[in-house]
């Protein structure tokens, strides 16, 4: 029997609303899944808390995230809440959480659900690939560092290590083993996305990728330059299964990925390490639409589905895997029927309506 303690961080802006809808769905699914038990602990963290108390991520909240079986976060940051140096609290808090939980791989599914009106014309073969982003190194190694010399020169250093690259590439191949391959023909494949023709660091990333690929003979492997990949993601997205790349490239291409399958309101994500994992929608706190019950909660709800999938895989727990599958099936049915869409998907449903509709759909699966 799987019993999990989940730390919830609703955060700022639309975060609390999309979290409420998600928690309602999670509770309903868990109560209807035999052998699945969960305890939810919700914490204040983020820009609103920083404005009130001068701290975005209190030590006891971080300790609870480290202690929990998984962390589910909705949205952090408000543009008008700044630290004394003028920067927002969001990057500081997120990089801090990633480093503390040692979350080496970020996962962004790029999946076009039936009924979703994406911007691409030829999608008959389907779009269903995953971007795996190295999450602790690359250009983000420089976060909190970098150098500004006078008023003339600024530098940030991109770092690629064998250990960090091995971890993320290994994660990508293991993920490909669990998937059904690329939509066009079912081939399982991992594509290394880099700039190995120009930079030594990326040539090294590719070399480590090729070393790891040898250990997975059942999964095809190839490499592609990042500029070409940004073209192929638009022209032939059904050719891809799992893409693995450096941190900053992943940051950019994952928003492109969200754009081709219906936008940020439908884009979930996971950040995974060897011991911990954090799940959150790809969008931010969208303060312009906060408090109006119009935000799309599906990215957070799909992130919760990824969380149950990770827990199920990690603990060999069929109940958690079933919960993940039921959430995703309900979302697929909702989008296919186009019955209860928020404004970003062309409808007029409220955030809470989507949660309620999913609960009804889950009962009728
Ligand atoms: P951040 O830098 O914090 O990631 P961002 O600049 O990427 O934030 P978001 O807060 O993600 O911006 O939102 C950008 C816009 O996308 C919002 O103003 C809103 O119009 C739309 N958006 C984002 N998330 C949602 C959502 N869940 N539902 C509906 N619209 C959304």
Coordinates of C-alpha atoms and ligand atoms in Angstrom, one line a residue:
X1 CA 0.0 0.0 0.0
X2 CA 1.4 3.4 -1.0
X3 CA 1.2 6.1 1.6
X4 CA 2.7 9.4 0.6
X5 CA 3.3 12.7 2.2
X6 CA 3.2 15.5 -0.3
X7 CA 4.4 19.1 0.5
X8 CA 2.3 21.7 -1.3
X9 CA 3.6 25.1 -2.2
X10 CA 0.6 27.1 -3.7
X11 CA 2.7 30.3 -3.9
X12 CA 1.7 33.5 -5.6
X13 CA -0.7 34.9 -8.2
X14 CA -2.8 32.2 -9.8
X15 CA -0.9 29.6 -7.8
X16 CA -3.4 29.1 -5.0
X17 CA -6.4 28.8 -7.4
X18 CA -4.8 26.2 -9.6
X19 CA -3.6 24.4 -6.5
X20 CA -7.1 24.3 -5.0
X21 CA -8.5 22.7 -8.2
X22 CA -5.6 20.3 -8.4
X23 CA -6.0 19.2 -4.7
X24 CA -9.7 18.6 -5.2
X25 CA -8.9 16.3 -8.2
X26 CA -6.0 14.5 -6.3
X27 CA -8.2 13.9 -3.2
X28 CA -11.0 12.5 -5.4
X29 CA -8.7 10.2 -7.4
X30 CA -6.8 9.0 -4.3
X31 CA -10.1 8.2 -2.4
X32 CA -11.2 6.2 -5.4
X33 CA -7.9 4.3 -5.8
X34 CA -7.6 1.3 -3.6
X35 CA -4.3 1.1 -1.8
X36 CA -3.4 4.8 -2.3
X37 CA -3.2 7.1 0.7
X38 CA -1.8 10.6 0.8
X39 CA -1.2 13.3 3.4
X40 CA -0.9 16.8 2.2
X41 CA 0.9 19.6 4.0
X42 CA 0.5 23.1 2.6
X43 CA 3.1 25.8 3.1
X44 CA 3.3 29.5 2.4
X45 CA 6.4 30.4 0.3
X46 CA 7.2 32.8 -2.4
X47 CA 6.9 36.5 -3.2
X48 CA 3.8 37.2 -1.1
X49 CA 5.5 35.7 1.9
X50 CA 8.7 37.6 1.1
X51 CA 6.7 40.9 1.1
X52 CA 5.2 40.1 4.5
X53 CA 8.2 38.5 6.3
X54 CA 11.3 39.2 4.2
X55 CA 11.9 35.5 3.5
X56 CA 10.6 33.5 0.4
X57 CA 11.5 30.0 1.5
X58 CA 11.6 29.6 5.3
X59 CA 14.0 26.9 6.6
X60 CA 11.2 24.8 8.1
X61 CA 9.4 24.8 4.7
X62 CA 12.6 23.7 3.0
X63 CA 13.1 21.0 5.7
X64 CA 9.6 19.7 5.0
X65 CA 10.2 19.6 1.3
X66 CA 13.3 17.5 2.0
X67 CA 11.3 15.3 4.3
X68 CA 8.3 14.8 2.1
X69 CA 7.9 12.0 -0.5
X70 CA 7.3 14.7 -3.2
X71 CA 6.7 18.4 -3.6
X72 CA 3.9 20.0 -5.7
X73 CA 4.4 23.7 -6.4
X74 CA 1.9 25.9 -8.3
X75 CA 3.6 29.3 -9.1
X76 CA 6.2 31.5 -7.4
X77 CA 7.0 35.2 -8.0
X78 CA 5.4 38.6 -8.4
X79 CA 7.0 41.2 -10.6
X80 CA 6.5 44.0 -8.1
X81 CA 8.1 42.1 -5.3
X82 CA 11.9 42.6 -5.5
X83 CA 14.9 42.0 -3.4
X84 CA 17.2 44.9 -2.5
X85 CA 19.4 44.2 -5.5
X86 CA 16.3 44.6 -7.8
X87 CA 15.9 40.9 -8.8
X88 CA 12.7 38.9 -8.3
X89 CA 12.5 36.2 -5.6
X90 CA 11.5 33.5 -8.0
X91 CA 14.9 32.6 -9.5
X92 CA 16.5 32.6 -6.1
X93 CA 13.9 30.4 -4.6
X94 CA 13.7 27.9 -7.5
X95 CA 17.5 27.6 -7.9
X96 CA 17.7 27.2 -4.1
X97 CA 15.1 24.4 -4.1
X98 CA 16.7 22.6 -7.1
X99 CA 20.2 22.7 -5.4
X100 CA 18.9 21.7 -2.0
X101 CA 16.8 18.8 -3.4
X102 CA 19.5 17.9 -5.9
X103 CA 17.0 17.8 -8.8
X104 CA 19.4 17.0 -11.7
X105 CA 16.8 16.4 -14.5
X106 CA 13.8 18.6 -15.5
X107 CA 11.1 16.9 -17.6
X108 CA 8.8 18.8 -19.9
X109 CA 6.3 16.6 -21.8
X110 CA 5.3 18.2 -25.2
X111 CA 2.1 16.4 -26.0
X112 CA -0.7 17.5 -28.3
X113 CA -4.0 16.3 -26.7
X114 CA -7.0 15.5 -29.0
X115 CA -9.3 18.6 -29.2
X116 CA -6.5 21.1 -28.5
X117 CA -6.1 23.7 -31.2
X118 CA -2.4 24.1 -31.6
X119 CA -0.7 26.5 -34.0
X120 CA 0.9 23.9 -36.3
X121 CA -0.9 22.7 -39.4
X122 CA 0.2 19.2 -40.1
X123 CA -0.1 17.2 -36.9
X124 CA -1.8 14.1 -38.2
X125 CA 1.0 11.9 -36.9
X126 CA 0.7 13.4 -33.4
X127 CA 3.1 15.3 -31.2
X128 CA 4.3 13.4 -28.1
X129 CA 7.9 14.0 -27.1
X130 CA 9.6 14.9 -23.8
X131 CA 12.3 17.5 -23.2
X132 CA 14.8 16.5 -20.5
X133 CA 16.8 19.5 -19.4
X134 CA 19.9 19.3 -17.3
X135 CA 18.8 21.2 -14.2
X136 CA 21.8 22.1 -12.1
X137 CA 24.7 23.0 -14.4
X138 CA 25.2 24.5 -17.8
X139 CA 24.7 28.3 -17.9
X140 CA 22.7 28.2 -14.7
X141 CA 25.9 27.1 -12.8
X142 CA 26.7 30.8 -12.9
X143 CA 23.5 31.8 -11.1
X144 CA 24.6 33.9 -8.1
X145 CA 28.0 34.3 -9.7
X146 CA 29.1 35.8 -13.0
X147 CA 31.2 39.0 -13.2
X148 CA 30.7 42.5 -14.2
X149 CA 33.9 44.5 -14.9
X150 CA 33.3 48.2 -14.6
X151 CA 30.6 49.3 -17.0
X152 CA 32.1 47.5 -20.0
X153 CA 32.2 43.7 -19.7
X154 CA 30.0 41.1 -18.1
X155 CA 30.5 37.3 -18.1
X156 CA 28.7 34.2 -17.0
X157 CA 30.3 30.8 -17.2
X158 CA 28.7 27.6 -18.7
X159 CA 29.8 24.5 -16.8
X160 CA 29.4 20.9 -18.1
X161 CA 30.6 18.0 -15.9
X162 CA 30.8 14.3 -16.8
X163 CA 28.9 13.4 -13.6
X164 CA 26.0 15.9 -14.2
X165 CA 25.8 15.0 -17.9
X166 CA 25.8 11.3 -17.2
X167 CA 23.0 11.7 -14.7
X168 CA 20.7 13.6 -17.0
X169 CA 21.5 11.5 -20.1
X170 CA 21.0 8.3 -18.1
X171 CA 17.6 9.7 -16.9
X172 CA 16.6 10.4 -20.5
X173 CA 17.4 6.9 -21.7
X174 CA 15.6 5.3 -18.8
X175 CA 12.6 7.5 -19.6
X176 CA 12.7 6.4 -23.3
X177 CA 12.6 2.8 -22.1
X178 CA 9.3 3.4 -20.3
X179 CA 7.7 5.3 -23.2
X180 CA 6.1 4.1 -26.4
X181 CA 8.5 5.7 -28.8
X182 CA 8.1 8.6 -31.3
X183 CA 4.6 9.0 -32.7
X184 CA 5.6 8.6 -36.4
X185 CA 6.7 4.9 -36.1
X186 CA 7.0 4.0 -32.4
X187 CA 10.8 4.0 -32.5
X188 CA 12.3 4.6 -29.0
X189 CA 14.9 7.3 -29.5
X190 CA 16.9 9.9 -27.5
X191 CA 18.2 13.0 -29.3
X192 CA 21.1 15.0 -27.8
X193 CA 20.5 18.7 -28.5
X194 CA 23.7 20.7 -28.3
X195 CA 26.0 23.2 -30.1
X196 CA 28.9 20.7 -30.4
X197 CA 30.2 22.2 -33.6
X198 CA 31.1 25.5 -31.9
X199 CA 31.8 25.0 -28.2
X200 CA 34.0 22.6 -26.4
X201 CA 31.6 22.3 -23.5
X202 CA 28.9 21.0 -25.8
X203 CA 31.3 18.7 -27.7
X204 CA 32.0 17.2 -24.3
X205 CA 28.2 17.0 -23.5
X206 CA 27.8 15.1 -26.8
X207 CA 30.8 12.8 -26.0
X208 CA 29.3 11.8 -22.6
X209 CA 25.9 11.4 -24.3
X210 CA 27.5 8.9 -26.8
X211 CA 29.2 7.1 -23.9
X212 CA 26.0 6.6 -22.1
X213 CA 24.0 5.7 -25.2
X214 CA 26.1 2.5 -25.7
X215 CA 24.6 1.2 -22.5
X216 CA 21.1 1.4 -24.1
X217 CA 21.3 -0.6 -27.3
X218 CA 17.5 -1.0 -27.5
X219 CA 17.0 2.8 -27.7
X220 CA 18.1 4.6 -30.8
X221 CA 20.3 7.7 -30.3
X222 CA 21.2 10.7 -32.4
X223 CA 22.5 14.3 -32.0
X224 CA 21.2 17.5 -33.4
X225 CA 22.3 21.2 -33.1
X226 CA 20.0 23.3 -31.1
X227 CA 19.3 25.8 -33.9
X228 CA 18.3 23.0 -36.2
X229 CA 16.1 21.5 -33.4
X230 CA 14.2 24.7 -33.0
X231 CA 13.3 24.3 -36.7
X232 CA 12.5 20.5 -36.5
X233 CA 10.3 21.0 -33.4
X234 CA 8.0 23.1 -35.6
X235 CA 8.4 21.2 -38.9
X236 CA 8.6 17.5 -37.9
X237 CA 7.6 17.3 -34.2
X238 CA 6.3 13.7 -34.6
X239 CA 9.9 12.5 -35.4
X240 CA 11.0 12.9 -31.7
X241 CA 10.6 10.8 -28.6
X242 CA 13.0 12.1 -25.9
X243 CA 15.3 15.2 -26.2
X244 CA 18.1 15.8 -23.7
X245 CA 20.0 19.0 -23.4
X246 CA 21.9 21.6 -21.4
X247 CA 20.0 23.7 -18.9
X248 CA 19.6 27.0 -20.8
X249 CA 18.8 25.3 -24.1
X250 CA 16.2 23.3 -22.2
X251 CA 14.8 26.5 -20.7
X252 CA 14.2 28.0 -24.1
X253 CA 13.1 24.9 -26.1
X254 CA 10.6 23.9 -23.4
X255 CA 8.6 27.1 -23.9
X256 CA 8.7 26.5 -27.6
X257 CA 7.4 23.0 -26.9
X258 CA 4.5 24.4 -24.8
X259 CA 3.7 26.8 -27.6
X260 CA 3.2 24.1 -30.2
X261 CA 0.8 22.1 -28.1
X262 CA -1.7 24.6 -26.7
X263 CA 0.3 27.0 -24.5
X264 CA 1.5 27.3 -20.9
X265 CA -1.9 26.5 -19.4
X266 CA -1.5 22.9 -20.6
X267 CA 2.3 22.4 -19.9
X268 CA 3.2 20.4 -16.8
X269 CA 6.8 19.7 -15.6
X270 CA 8.8 17.6 -13.2
X271 CA 12.2 18.1 -11.6
X272 CA 13.7 14.9 -10.5
X273 CA 16.8 13.8 -8.6
X274 CA 18.0 10.5 -7.1
X275 CA 16.2 11.1 -3.8
X276 CA 13.6 13.9 -4.3
X277 CA 11.3 15.3 -7.0
X278 CA 9.3 18.5 -7.4
X279 CA 6.4 18.9 -9.8
X280 CA 5.0 22.2 -11.1
X281 CA 3.2 23.7 -14.1
X282 CA 5.5 25.4 -16.6
X283 CA 3.7 28.7 -16.3
X284 CA 4.4 31.5 -13.8
X285 CA 2.1 33.3 -11.4
X286 CA 0.3 35.3 -14.2
X287 CA -0.7 38.1 -11.8
X288 CA -2.9 39.8 -14.4
X289 CA -5.4 37.0 -14.2
X290 CA -5.0 36.1 -10.6
X291 CA -8.0 36.0 -8.3
X292 CA -10.5 35.9 -11.1
X293 CA -11.1 32.1 -11.4
X294 CA -10.1 32.1 -15.0
X295 CA -6.7 30.5 -15.0
X296 CA -6.3 27.0 -16.5
X297 CA -5.5 24.5 -13.8
X298 CA -4.7 21.6 -16.2
X299 CA -0.9 22.2 -16.3
X300 CA -0.8 21.8 -12.5
X301 CA -3.2 18.8 -12.6
X302 CA -1.1 17.1 -15.2
X303 CA 2.0 17.9 -13.0
X304 CA 0.2 16.0 -10.2
X305 CA -0.3 13.1 -12.7
X306 CA 3.5 13.1 -13.3
X307 CA 4.0 13.1 -9.5
X308 CA 1.9 10.0 -9.1
X309 CA 3.7 8.4 -12.0
X310 CA 7.1 9.1 -10.4
X311 CA 6.0 7.8 -7.0
X312 CA 4.6 4.7 -8.7
X313 CA 7.7 4.0 -10.6
X314 CA 10.0 4.8 -7.7
X315 CA 8.1 2.6 -5.2
X316 CA 6.9 0.0 -7.6
X317 CA 3.4 1.0 -6.6
X318 CA 0.6 0.1 -9.0
X319 CA -2.0 2.2 -7.1
X320 CA 0.0 5.4 -7.7
X321 CA 0.6 4.5 -11.3
X322 CA -3.2 3.9 -11.6
X323 CA -3.9 7.3 -10.1
X324 CA -1.6 9.0 -12.6
X325 CA -3.3 7.2 -15.5
X326 CA -6.8 8.1 -14.3
X327 CA -5.9 11.8 -14.0
X328 CA -4.4 11.9 -17.5
X329 CA -7.3 9.9 -19.0
X330 CA -9.8 12.4 -17.4
X331 CA -7.8 15.4 -18.8
X332 CA -7.7 13.7 -22.2
X333 CA -11.5 13.2 -22.1
X334 CA -12.1 16.8 -21.0
X335 CA -10.0 18.2 -23.8
X336 CA -11.3 15.9 -26.4
X337 CA -14.9 16.8 -25.6
X338 CA -14.0 20.5 -25.4
X339 CA -16.8 20.8 -22.8
X340 CA -15.1 22.8 -20.0
X341 CA -12.3 25.0 -21.4
X342 CA -10.8 28.0 -19.7
X343 CA -10.3 31.2 -21.7
X344 CA -6.8 30.3 -22.9
X345 CA -8.3 27.3 -24.7
X346 CA -11.2 29.3 -26.2
X347 CA -13.8 28.6 -23.6
X348 CA -15.3 30.5 -20.6
X349 CA -15.1 27.9 -17.8
X350 CA -13.7 28.8 -14.5
X351 CA -10.7 27.3 -12.8
X352 CA -12.8 25.5 -10.3
X353 CA -15.3 24.3 -13.0
X354 CA -12.4 22.4 -14.7
X355 CA -11.6 20.6 -11.4
X356 CA -15.2 19.7 -10.9
X357 CA -15.6 18.5 -14.5
X358 CA -12.5 16.3 -14.2
X359 CA -13.9 14.7 -11.0
X360 CA -17.2 13.8 -12.8
X361 CA -15.2 12.5 -15.8
X362 CA -13.0 10.4 -13.6
X363 CA -16.0 8.7 -12.1
X364 CA -17.3 7.7 -15.6
X365 CA -14.0 6.4 -17.1
Ligands
LIG1 P1 7.5 33.5 -15.0 O1 8.6 34.4 -15.5 O2 7.1 33.7 -13.6 O3 7.6 32.1 -15.5 P2 6.0 34.3 -17.3 O4 6.5 35.7 -17.6 O5 6.4 33.2 -18.1 O6 6.2 34.0 -15.8 P3 3.4 33.6 -16.8 O7 3.0 34.1 -15.4 O8 3.6 32.2 -17.0 O9 4.5 34.5 -17.4 O10 2.2 34.0 -17.8 C1 2.3 34.6 -19.0 C2 0.9 34.7 -19.6 O11 0.4 33.4 -20.0 C3 -0.1 35.2 -18.5 O12 -0.2 36.6 -18.5 C4 -1.4 34.6 -19.0 O13 -2.0 35.3 -19.9 C5 -0.9 33.3 -19.6 N1 -1.0 32.1 -18.7 C6 0.0 31.6 -17.9 N2 -0.5 30.6 -17.2 C7 -1.8 30.5 -17.5 C8 -2.8 29.6 -17.0 N3 -2.6 28.6 -16.1 N4 -4.1 29.8 -17.5 C9 -4.3 30.8 -18.4 N5 -3.4 31.6 -18.8 C10 -2.1 31.5 -18.4

